[in-house]
Short mmCIF file of C-alpha atoms in Angstrom, two decimals:
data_model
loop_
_atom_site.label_atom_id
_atom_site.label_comp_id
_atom_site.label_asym_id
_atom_site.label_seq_id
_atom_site.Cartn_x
_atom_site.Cartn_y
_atom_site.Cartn_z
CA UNK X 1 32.09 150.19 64.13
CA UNK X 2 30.35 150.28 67.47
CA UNK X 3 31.10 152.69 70.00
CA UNK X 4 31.18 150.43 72.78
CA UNK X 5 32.91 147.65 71.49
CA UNK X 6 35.84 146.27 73.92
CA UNK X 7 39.53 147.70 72.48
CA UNK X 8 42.11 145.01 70.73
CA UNK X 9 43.68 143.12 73.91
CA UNK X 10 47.27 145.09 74.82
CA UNK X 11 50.08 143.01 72.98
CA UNK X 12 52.44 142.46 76.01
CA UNK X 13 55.17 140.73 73.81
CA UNK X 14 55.54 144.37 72.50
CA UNK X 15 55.39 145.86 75.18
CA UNK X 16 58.50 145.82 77.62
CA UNK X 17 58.28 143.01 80.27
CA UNK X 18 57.29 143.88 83.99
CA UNK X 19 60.64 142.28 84.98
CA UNK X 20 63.60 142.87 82.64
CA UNK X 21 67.43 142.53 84.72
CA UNK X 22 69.39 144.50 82.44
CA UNK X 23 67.56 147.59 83.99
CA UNK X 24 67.85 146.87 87.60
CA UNK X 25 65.18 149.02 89.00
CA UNK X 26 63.10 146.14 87.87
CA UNK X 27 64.54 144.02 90.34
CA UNK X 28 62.53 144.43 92.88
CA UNK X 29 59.50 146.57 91.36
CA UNK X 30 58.08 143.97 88.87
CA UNK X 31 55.27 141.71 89.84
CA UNK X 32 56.18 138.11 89.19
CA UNK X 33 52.45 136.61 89.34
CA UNK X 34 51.07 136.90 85.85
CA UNK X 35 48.59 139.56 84.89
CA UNK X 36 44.61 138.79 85.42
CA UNK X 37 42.94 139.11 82.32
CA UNK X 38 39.55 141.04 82.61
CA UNK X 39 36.69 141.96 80.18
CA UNK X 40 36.87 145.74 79.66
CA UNK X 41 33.32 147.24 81.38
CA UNK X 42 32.27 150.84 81.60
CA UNK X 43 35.16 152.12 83.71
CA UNK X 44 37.67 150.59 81.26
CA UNK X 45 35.58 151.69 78.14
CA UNK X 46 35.38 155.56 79.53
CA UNK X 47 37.84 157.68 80.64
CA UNK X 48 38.59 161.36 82.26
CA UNK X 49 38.09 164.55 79.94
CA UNK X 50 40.30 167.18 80.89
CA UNK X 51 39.36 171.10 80.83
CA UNK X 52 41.58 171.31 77.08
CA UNK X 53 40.21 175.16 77.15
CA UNK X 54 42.07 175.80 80.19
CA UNK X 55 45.00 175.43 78.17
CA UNK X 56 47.40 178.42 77.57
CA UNK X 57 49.14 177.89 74.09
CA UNK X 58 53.10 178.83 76.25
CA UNK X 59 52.10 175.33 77.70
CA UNK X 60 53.63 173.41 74.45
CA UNK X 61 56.28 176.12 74.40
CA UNK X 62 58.98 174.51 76.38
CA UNK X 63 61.74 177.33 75.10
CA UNK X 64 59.15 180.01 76.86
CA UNK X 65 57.06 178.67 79.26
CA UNK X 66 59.39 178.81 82.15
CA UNK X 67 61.98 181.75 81.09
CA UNK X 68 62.49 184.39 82.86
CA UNK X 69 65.54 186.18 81.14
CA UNK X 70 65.49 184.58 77.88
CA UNK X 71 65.21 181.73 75.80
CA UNK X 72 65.82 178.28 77.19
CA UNK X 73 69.65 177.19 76.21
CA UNK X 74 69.52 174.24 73.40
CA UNK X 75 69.15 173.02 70.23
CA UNK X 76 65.52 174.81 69.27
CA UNK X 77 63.30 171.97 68.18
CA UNK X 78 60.02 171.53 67.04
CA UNK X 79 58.72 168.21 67.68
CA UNK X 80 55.22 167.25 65.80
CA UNK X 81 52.81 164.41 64.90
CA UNK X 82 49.67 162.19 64.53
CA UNK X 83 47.87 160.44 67.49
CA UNK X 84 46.09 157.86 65.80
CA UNK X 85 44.70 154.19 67.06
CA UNK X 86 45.59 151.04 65.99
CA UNK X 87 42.91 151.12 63.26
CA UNK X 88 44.74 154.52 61.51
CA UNK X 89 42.12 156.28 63.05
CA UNK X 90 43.18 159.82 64.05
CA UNK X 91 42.42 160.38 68.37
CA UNK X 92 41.22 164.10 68.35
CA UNK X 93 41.01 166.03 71.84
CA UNK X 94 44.17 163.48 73.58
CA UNK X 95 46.12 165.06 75.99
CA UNK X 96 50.02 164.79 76.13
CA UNK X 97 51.96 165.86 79.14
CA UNK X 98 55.91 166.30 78.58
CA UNK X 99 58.31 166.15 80.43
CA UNK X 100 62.17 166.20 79.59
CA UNK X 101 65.83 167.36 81.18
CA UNK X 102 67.62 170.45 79.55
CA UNK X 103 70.19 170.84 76.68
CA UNK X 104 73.02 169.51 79.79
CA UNK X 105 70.93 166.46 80.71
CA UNK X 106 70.02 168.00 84.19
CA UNK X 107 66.02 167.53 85.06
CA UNK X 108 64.18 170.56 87.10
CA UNK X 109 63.44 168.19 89.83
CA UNK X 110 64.15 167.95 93.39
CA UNK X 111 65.41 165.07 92.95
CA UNK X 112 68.15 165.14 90.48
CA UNK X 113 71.35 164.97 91.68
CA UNK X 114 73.59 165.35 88.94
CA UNK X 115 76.00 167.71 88.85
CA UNK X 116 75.27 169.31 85.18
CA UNK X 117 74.34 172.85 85.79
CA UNK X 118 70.31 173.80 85.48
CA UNK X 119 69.20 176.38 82.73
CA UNK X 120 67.02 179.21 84.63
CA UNK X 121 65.03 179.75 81.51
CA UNK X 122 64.12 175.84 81.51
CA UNK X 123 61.61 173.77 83.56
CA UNK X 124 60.92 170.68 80.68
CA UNK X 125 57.27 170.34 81.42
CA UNK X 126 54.63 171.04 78.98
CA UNK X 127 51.50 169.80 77.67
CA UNK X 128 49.62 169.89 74.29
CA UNK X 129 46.05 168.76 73.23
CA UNK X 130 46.00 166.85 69.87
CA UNK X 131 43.61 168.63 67.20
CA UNK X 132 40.34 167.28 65.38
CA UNK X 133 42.84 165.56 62.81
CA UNK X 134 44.82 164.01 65.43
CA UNK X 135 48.00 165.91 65.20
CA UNK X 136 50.23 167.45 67.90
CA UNK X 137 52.95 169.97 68.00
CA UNK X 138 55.15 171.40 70.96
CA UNK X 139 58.72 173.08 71.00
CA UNK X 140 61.49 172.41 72.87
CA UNK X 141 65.33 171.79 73.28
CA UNK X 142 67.01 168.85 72.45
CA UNK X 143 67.96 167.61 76.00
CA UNK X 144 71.19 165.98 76.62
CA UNK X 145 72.11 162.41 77.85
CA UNK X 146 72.79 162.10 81.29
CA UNK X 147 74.52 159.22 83.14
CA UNK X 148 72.38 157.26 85.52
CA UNK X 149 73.07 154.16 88.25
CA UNK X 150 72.55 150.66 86.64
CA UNK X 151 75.11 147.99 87.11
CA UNK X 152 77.66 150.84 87.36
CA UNK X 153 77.53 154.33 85.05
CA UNK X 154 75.04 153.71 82.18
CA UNK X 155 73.80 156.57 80.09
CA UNK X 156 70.29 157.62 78.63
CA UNK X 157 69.90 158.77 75.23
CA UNK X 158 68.02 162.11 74.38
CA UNK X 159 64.46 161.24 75.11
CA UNK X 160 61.48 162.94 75.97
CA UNK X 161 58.75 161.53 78.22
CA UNK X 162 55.14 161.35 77.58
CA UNK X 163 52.26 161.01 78.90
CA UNK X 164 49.24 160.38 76.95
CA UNK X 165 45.32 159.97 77.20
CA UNK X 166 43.01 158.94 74.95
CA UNK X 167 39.35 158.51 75.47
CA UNK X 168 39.51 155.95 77.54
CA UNK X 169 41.20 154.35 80.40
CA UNK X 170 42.21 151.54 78.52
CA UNK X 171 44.47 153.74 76.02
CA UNK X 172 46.73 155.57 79.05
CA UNK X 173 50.03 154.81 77.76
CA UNK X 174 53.05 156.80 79.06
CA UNK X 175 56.70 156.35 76.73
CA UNK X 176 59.85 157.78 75.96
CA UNK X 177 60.76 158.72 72.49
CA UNK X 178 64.56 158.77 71.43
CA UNK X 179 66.24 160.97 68.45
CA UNK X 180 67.20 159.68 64.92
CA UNK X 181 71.01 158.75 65.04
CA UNK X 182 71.68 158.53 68.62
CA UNK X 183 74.40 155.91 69.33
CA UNK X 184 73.34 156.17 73.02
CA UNK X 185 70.07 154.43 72.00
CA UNK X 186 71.39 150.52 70.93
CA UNK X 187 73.34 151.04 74.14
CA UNK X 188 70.68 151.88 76.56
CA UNK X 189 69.00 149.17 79.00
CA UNK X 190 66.03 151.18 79.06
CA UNK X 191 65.30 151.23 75.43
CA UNK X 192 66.50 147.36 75.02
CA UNK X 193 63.19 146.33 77.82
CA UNK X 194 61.47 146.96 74.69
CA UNK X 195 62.30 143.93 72.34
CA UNK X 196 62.24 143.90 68.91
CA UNK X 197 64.04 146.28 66.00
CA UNK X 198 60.56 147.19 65.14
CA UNK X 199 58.76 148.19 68.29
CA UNK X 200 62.07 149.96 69.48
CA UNK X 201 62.23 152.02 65.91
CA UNK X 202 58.74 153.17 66.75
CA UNK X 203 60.23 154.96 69.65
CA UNK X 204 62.66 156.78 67.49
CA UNK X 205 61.62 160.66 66.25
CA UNK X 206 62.69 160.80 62.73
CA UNK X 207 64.44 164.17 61.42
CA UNK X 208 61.59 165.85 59.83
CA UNK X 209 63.56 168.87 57.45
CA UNK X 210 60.57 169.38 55.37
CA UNK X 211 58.75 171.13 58.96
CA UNK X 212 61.97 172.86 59.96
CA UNK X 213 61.31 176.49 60.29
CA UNK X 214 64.15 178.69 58.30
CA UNK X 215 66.91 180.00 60.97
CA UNK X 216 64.84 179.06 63.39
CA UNK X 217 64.49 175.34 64.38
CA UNK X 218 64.64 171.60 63.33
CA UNK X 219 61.52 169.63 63.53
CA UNK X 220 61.37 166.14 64.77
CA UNK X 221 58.34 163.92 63.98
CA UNK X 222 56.96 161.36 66.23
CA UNK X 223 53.80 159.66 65.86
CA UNK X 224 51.60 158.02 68.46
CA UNK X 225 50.00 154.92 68.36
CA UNK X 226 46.86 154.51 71.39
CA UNK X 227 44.88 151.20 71.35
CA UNK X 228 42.11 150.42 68.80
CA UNK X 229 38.87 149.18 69.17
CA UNK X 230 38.42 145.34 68.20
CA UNK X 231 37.09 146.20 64.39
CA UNK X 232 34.96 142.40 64.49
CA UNK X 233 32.61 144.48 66.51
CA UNK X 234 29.78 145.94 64.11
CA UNK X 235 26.71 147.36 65.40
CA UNK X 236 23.83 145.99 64.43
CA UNK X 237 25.42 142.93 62.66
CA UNK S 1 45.89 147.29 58.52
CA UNK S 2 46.05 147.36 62.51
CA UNK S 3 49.46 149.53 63.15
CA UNK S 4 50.91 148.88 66.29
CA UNK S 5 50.57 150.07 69.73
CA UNK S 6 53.22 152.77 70.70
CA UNK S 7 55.35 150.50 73.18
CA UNK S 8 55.71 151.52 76.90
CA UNK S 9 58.65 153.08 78.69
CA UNK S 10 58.94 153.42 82.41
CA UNK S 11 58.01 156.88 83.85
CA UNK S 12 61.40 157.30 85.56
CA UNK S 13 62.21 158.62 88.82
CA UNK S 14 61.49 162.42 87.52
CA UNK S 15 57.74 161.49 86.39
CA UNK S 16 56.11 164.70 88.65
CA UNK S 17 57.71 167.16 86.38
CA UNK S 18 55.19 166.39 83.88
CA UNK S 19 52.68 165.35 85.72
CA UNK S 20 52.75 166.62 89.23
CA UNK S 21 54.94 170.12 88.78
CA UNK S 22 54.62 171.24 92.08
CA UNK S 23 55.56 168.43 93.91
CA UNK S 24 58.77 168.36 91.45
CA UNK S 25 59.75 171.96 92.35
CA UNK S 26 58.46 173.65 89.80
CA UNK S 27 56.47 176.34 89.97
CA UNK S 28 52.60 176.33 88.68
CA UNK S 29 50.70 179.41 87.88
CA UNK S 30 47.77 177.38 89.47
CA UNK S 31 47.54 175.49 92.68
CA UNK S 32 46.44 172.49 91.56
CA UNK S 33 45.46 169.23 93.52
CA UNK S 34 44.96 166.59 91.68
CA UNK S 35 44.43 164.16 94.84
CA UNK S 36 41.25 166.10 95.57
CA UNK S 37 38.59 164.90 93.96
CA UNK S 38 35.27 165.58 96.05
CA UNK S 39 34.63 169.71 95.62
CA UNK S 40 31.65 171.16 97.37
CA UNK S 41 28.55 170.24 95.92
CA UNK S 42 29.54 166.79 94.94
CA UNK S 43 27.29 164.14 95.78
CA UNK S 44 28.21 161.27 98.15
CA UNK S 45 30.41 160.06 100.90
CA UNK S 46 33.38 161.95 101.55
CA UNK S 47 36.18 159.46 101.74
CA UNK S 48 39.83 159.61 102.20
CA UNK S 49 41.98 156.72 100.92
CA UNK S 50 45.27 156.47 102.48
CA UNK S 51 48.15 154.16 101.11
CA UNK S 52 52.08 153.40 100.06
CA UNK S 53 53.64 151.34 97.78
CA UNK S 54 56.52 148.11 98.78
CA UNK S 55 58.90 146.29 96.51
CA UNK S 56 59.71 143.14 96.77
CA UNK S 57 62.84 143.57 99.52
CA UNK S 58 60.35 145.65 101.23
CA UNK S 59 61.13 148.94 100.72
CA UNK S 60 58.85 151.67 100.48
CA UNK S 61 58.88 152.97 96.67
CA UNK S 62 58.77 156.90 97.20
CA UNK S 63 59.21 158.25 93.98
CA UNK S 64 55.91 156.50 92.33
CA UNK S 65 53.04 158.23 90.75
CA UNK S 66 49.21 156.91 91.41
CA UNK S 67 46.13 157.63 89.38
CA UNK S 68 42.82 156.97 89.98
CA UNK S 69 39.64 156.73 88.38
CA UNK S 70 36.14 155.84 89.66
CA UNK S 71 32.63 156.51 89.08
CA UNK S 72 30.24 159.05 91.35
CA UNK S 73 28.25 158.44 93.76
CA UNK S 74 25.12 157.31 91.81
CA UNK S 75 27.70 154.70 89.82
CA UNK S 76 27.90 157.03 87.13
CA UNK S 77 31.85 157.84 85.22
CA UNK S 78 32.57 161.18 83.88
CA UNK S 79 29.40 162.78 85.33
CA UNK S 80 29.54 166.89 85.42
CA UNK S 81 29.76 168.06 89.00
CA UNK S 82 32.76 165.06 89.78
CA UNK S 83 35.75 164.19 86.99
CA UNK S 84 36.35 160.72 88.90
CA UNK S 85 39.95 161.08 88.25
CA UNK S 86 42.68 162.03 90.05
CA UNK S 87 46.54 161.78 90.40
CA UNK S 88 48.96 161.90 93.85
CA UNK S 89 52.55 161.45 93.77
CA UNK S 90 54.10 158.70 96.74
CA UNK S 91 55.61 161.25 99.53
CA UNK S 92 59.56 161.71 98.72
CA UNK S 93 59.75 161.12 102.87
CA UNK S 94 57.22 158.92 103.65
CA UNK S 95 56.22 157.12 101.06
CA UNK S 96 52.25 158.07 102.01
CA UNK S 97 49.81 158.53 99.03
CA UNK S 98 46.72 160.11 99.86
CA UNK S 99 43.18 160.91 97.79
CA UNK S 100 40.24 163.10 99.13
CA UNK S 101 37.28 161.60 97.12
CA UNK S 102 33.60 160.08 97.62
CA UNK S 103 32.26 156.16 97.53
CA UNK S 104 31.48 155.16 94.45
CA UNK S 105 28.59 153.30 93.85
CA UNK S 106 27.93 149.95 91.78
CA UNK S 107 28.64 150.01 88.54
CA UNK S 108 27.73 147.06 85.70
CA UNK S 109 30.41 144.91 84.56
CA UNK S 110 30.41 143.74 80.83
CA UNK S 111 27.77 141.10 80.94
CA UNK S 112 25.25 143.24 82.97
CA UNK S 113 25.99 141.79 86.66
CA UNK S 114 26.62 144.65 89.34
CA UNK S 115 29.96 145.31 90.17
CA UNK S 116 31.17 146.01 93.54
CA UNK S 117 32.11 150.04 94.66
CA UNK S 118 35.46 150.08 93.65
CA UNK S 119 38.08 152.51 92.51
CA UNK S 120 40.88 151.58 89.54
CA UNK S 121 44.15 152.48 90.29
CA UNK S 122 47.52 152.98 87.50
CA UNK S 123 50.83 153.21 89.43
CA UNK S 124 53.77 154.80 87.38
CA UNK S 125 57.78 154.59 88.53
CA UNK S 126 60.87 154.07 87.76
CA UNK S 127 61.63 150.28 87.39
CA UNK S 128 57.96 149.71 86.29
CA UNK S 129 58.05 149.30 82.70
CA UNK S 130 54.70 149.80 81.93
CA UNK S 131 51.87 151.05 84.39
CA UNK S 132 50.44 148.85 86.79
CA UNK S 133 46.83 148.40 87.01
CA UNK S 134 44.94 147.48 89.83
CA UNK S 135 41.42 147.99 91.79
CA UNK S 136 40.71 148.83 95.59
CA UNK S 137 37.39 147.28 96.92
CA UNK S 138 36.01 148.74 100.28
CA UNK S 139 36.15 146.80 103.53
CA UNK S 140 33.03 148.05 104.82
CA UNK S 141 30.98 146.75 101.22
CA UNK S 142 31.31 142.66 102.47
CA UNK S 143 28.18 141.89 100.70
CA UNK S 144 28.56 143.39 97.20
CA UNK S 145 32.18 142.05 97.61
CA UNK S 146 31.13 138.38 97.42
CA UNK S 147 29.20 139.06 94.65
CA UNK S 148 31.59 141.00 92.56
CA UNK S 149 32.42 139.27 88.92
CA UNK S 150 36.20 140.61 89.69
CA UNK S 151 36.59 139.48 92.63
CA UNK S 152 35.28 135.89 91.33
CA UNK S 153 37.61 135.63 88.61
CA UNK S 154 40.11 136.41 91.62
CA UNK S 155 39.13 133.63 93.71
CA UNK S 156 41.62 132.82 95.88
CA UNK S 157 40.75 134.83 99.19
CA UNK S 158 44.40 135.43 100.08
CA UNK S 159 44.63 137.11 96.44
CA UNK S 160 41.09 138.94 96.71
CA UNK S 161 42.38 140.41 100.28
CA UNK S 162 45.70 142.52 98.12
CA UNK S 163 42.32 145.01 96.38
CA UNK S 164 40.33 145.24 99.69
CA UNK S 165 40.86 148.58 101.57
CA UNK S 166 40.63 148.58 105.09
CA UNK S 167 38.62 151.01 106.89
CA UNK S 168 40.19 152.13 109.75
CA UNK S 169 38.77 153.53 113.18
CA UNK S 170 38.18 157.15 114.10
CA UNK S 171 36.69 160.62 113.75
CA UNK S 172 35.37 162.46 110.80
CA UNK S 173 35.67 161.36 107.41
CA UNK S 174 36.02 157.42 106.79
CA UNK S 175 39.74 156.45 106.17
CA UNK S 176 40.34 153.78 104.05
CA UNK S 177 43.74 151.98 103.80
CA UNK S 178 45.29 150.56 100.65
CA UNK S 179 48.83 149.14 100.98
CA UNK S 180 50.53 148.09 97.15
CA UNK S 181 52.75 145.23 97.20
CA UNK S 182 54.35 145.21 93.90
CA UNK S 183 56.39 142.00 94.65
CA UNK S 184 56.47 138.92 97.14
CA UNK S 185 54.43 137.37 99.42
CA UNK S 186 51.65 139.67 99.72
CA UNK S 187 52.20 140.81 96.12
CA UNK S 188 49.03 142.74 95.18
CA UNK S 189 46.89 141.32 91.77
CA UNK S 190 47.21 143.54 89.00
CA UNK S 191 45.16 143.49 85.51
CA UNK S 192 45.30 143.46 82.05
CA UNK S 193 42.11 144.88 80.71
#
């Protein structure tokens, strides 16, 4: 397959809508003029490479990496995977960036005004580097829901943000993956910009006991899914 | 058989924790500034860019997240002395965005022709669904401009205008000015690559 052929175009009927109502911070924030649709050139094609040896392995240890006194309150989880691209291929050398709210549902952010009570041991920002086979690992807490201002008092589900980066600057993708069983997810206007049983169960980590480690912690599994590149481009053919 | 593209989810007002830790609260074992791209030593201009971000009832969106990525000086991405990228959050007061980088130079678009210096941009918030993507285009490069394969496809000069910076009067390093509409009249074009 040729290493410069353009990536498959981004499905936008999977993808959540710029403008969905039920989650009223659309409103006002989506573009209504459609998308221009461009060839992808060099600066599409490439992308940044981060310093991944400048990495410090408490940076996928959410439980650790900001305690002071002790552990982080929570359910101990491990949370693990495959990036891969829409060919199966495994993306080696991607970088994640997470970011979450503790076990009450209370982000470490200047900005969050609810009233649950912060964790000193907790900040809920970390950042892994998948391996040469693709696959990712970090621990955590569960976090908690947390109400937030949509038409009234919604509430979020557990989720966990991420932000990843592939090799190139057409496979950024930041998401939000939810937690097997949640009734807070069917409910959530959020989630529901995504539509489609299918593309909203690929959001969902599944309960992985087979990776739980013994009196220790649960392990959740989430895979990751970056665009391909268009596989009718051969070299040479 | 192709699997699927992991769907999008908005960043959410709280994005800077995991991206921008500092300007969340938290504290880094690093400074880091991520809106600094041009170090001593690299080639080129020095530039600043300057910007915020309106919605559609025109009010400035302050809790958005802008990356950017652009090639060196000579037109080159990913070159060793200059990463290209960087990341600044929109002020929590203001509203500003700011980025301390160099020109880039032209750059070849798929078919070969020369692009126009230009500089992508990805805007992250809450109530955007899925990033925005965008290009700013340099007042000051009129000529290249009108020859630009993007700005082509653009056409309509009231649309090209929304990804032209404006370079703005006085001393020292060039200031460029890049207001993002996401909505309305002067609602800025965005792309799907």
């Amino acid at each position: 397959m040729s290493e410069h052929g353009e990536y498959r175009r981004r499905d936008r009927s999977w993808h959540p809508a710029a403008y969905t109502p039920a989650y009223r911070s659309t409103t006002f924030r989506a573009p209504r003029r459609a998308l221009l649709s461009l060839p992808q050139s060099i600066g599409e094609l490439s992308g940044p490479v981060f310093g991944h040896g400048a990495l410090d392995p408490l940076d996928s240890d959410l439980i650790r990496n900001y305690a002071t006194t002790g552990d982080a309150i929570g359910e101990r989880i491990i949370v693990h995977g495959t990036v891969m691209d829409e060919n199966g291929r495994p993306v080696p050398g991607a970088l994640i960036e997470i970011w979450q709210a503790n076990a009450g549902g209370k982000y470490r952010h200047v900005n969050d005004k609810y009233m649950a009570a912060l964790d000193p041991n907790f900040g809920g920002c970390g950042r892994v580097v998948s391996d040469a086979e693709g696959r990712y690992s970090f621990r955590t807490i569960r976090p908690g829901p947390y109400p937030f201002p949509n038409d009234g008092c919604a509430w979020r589900p557990a989720h966990i943000h991420l932000s990843i980066f592939g090799h190139a600057f057409v496979q950024r993708l930041v998401t939000q993956f939810y937690f097997e069983g949640d009734p807070l997810i069917a409910r959530c206007a959020i989630v529901n910009t995504v539509k489609g049983q299918a593309a909203i169960a690929s959001l969902v980590a599944k309960l992985d006991m087979q990776n739980m480690q013994a009196f220790d912690c649960l392990a959740y599994r989430f895979d990751i899914v970056l665009r391909g590149r268009n596989a009718t481009h051969f070299e040479g053919s | 058989m192709a699997l699927k593209e992991t769907p999008s989810q908005t960043a959410g007002p709280f994005v800077h924790i995991g991206t921008l830790p500092a300007v969340a609260g938290l504290k880094t074992k690093t400074p880091e500034q991520p809106n600094i791209l041009a170090r001593d030593g690299t080639l080129g201009e020095r530039i600043r860019i300057e910007g915020t971000i309106h919605d559609g009832a025109g009010v400035l969106v302050k809790d958005a997240m802008v990356e950017i990525w652009q090639a060196n000086a000579n037109g080159q991405y990913g070159s060793n002395d200059f990463t290209g990228w960087g990341r600044a959050a929109t002020d929590f007061e203001t509203g500003l965005f700011f980025f301390e980088t160099v020109k880039p130079g032209q750059t070849p678009f798929r078919d070969g022709r020369k692009q126009a210096p230009h500089i992508s941009l990805s805007i992250f918030a809450r109530g955007i669904n899925i990033h925005l993507q965008t290009r700013l285009y340099f007042s000051d490069e009129a000529q290249a401009n009108a020859t630009d394969p993007v700005l082509q496809m653009v056409g309509q000069p009231e649309l090209v205008a929304t990804l032209i910076s404006n370079k703005e009067p006085g001393q020292g390093r060039p200031l460029y000015r890049f207001d993002i509409h996401l909505q309305g009249d002067r609602e800025t074009v965005f792309f799907d690559f």
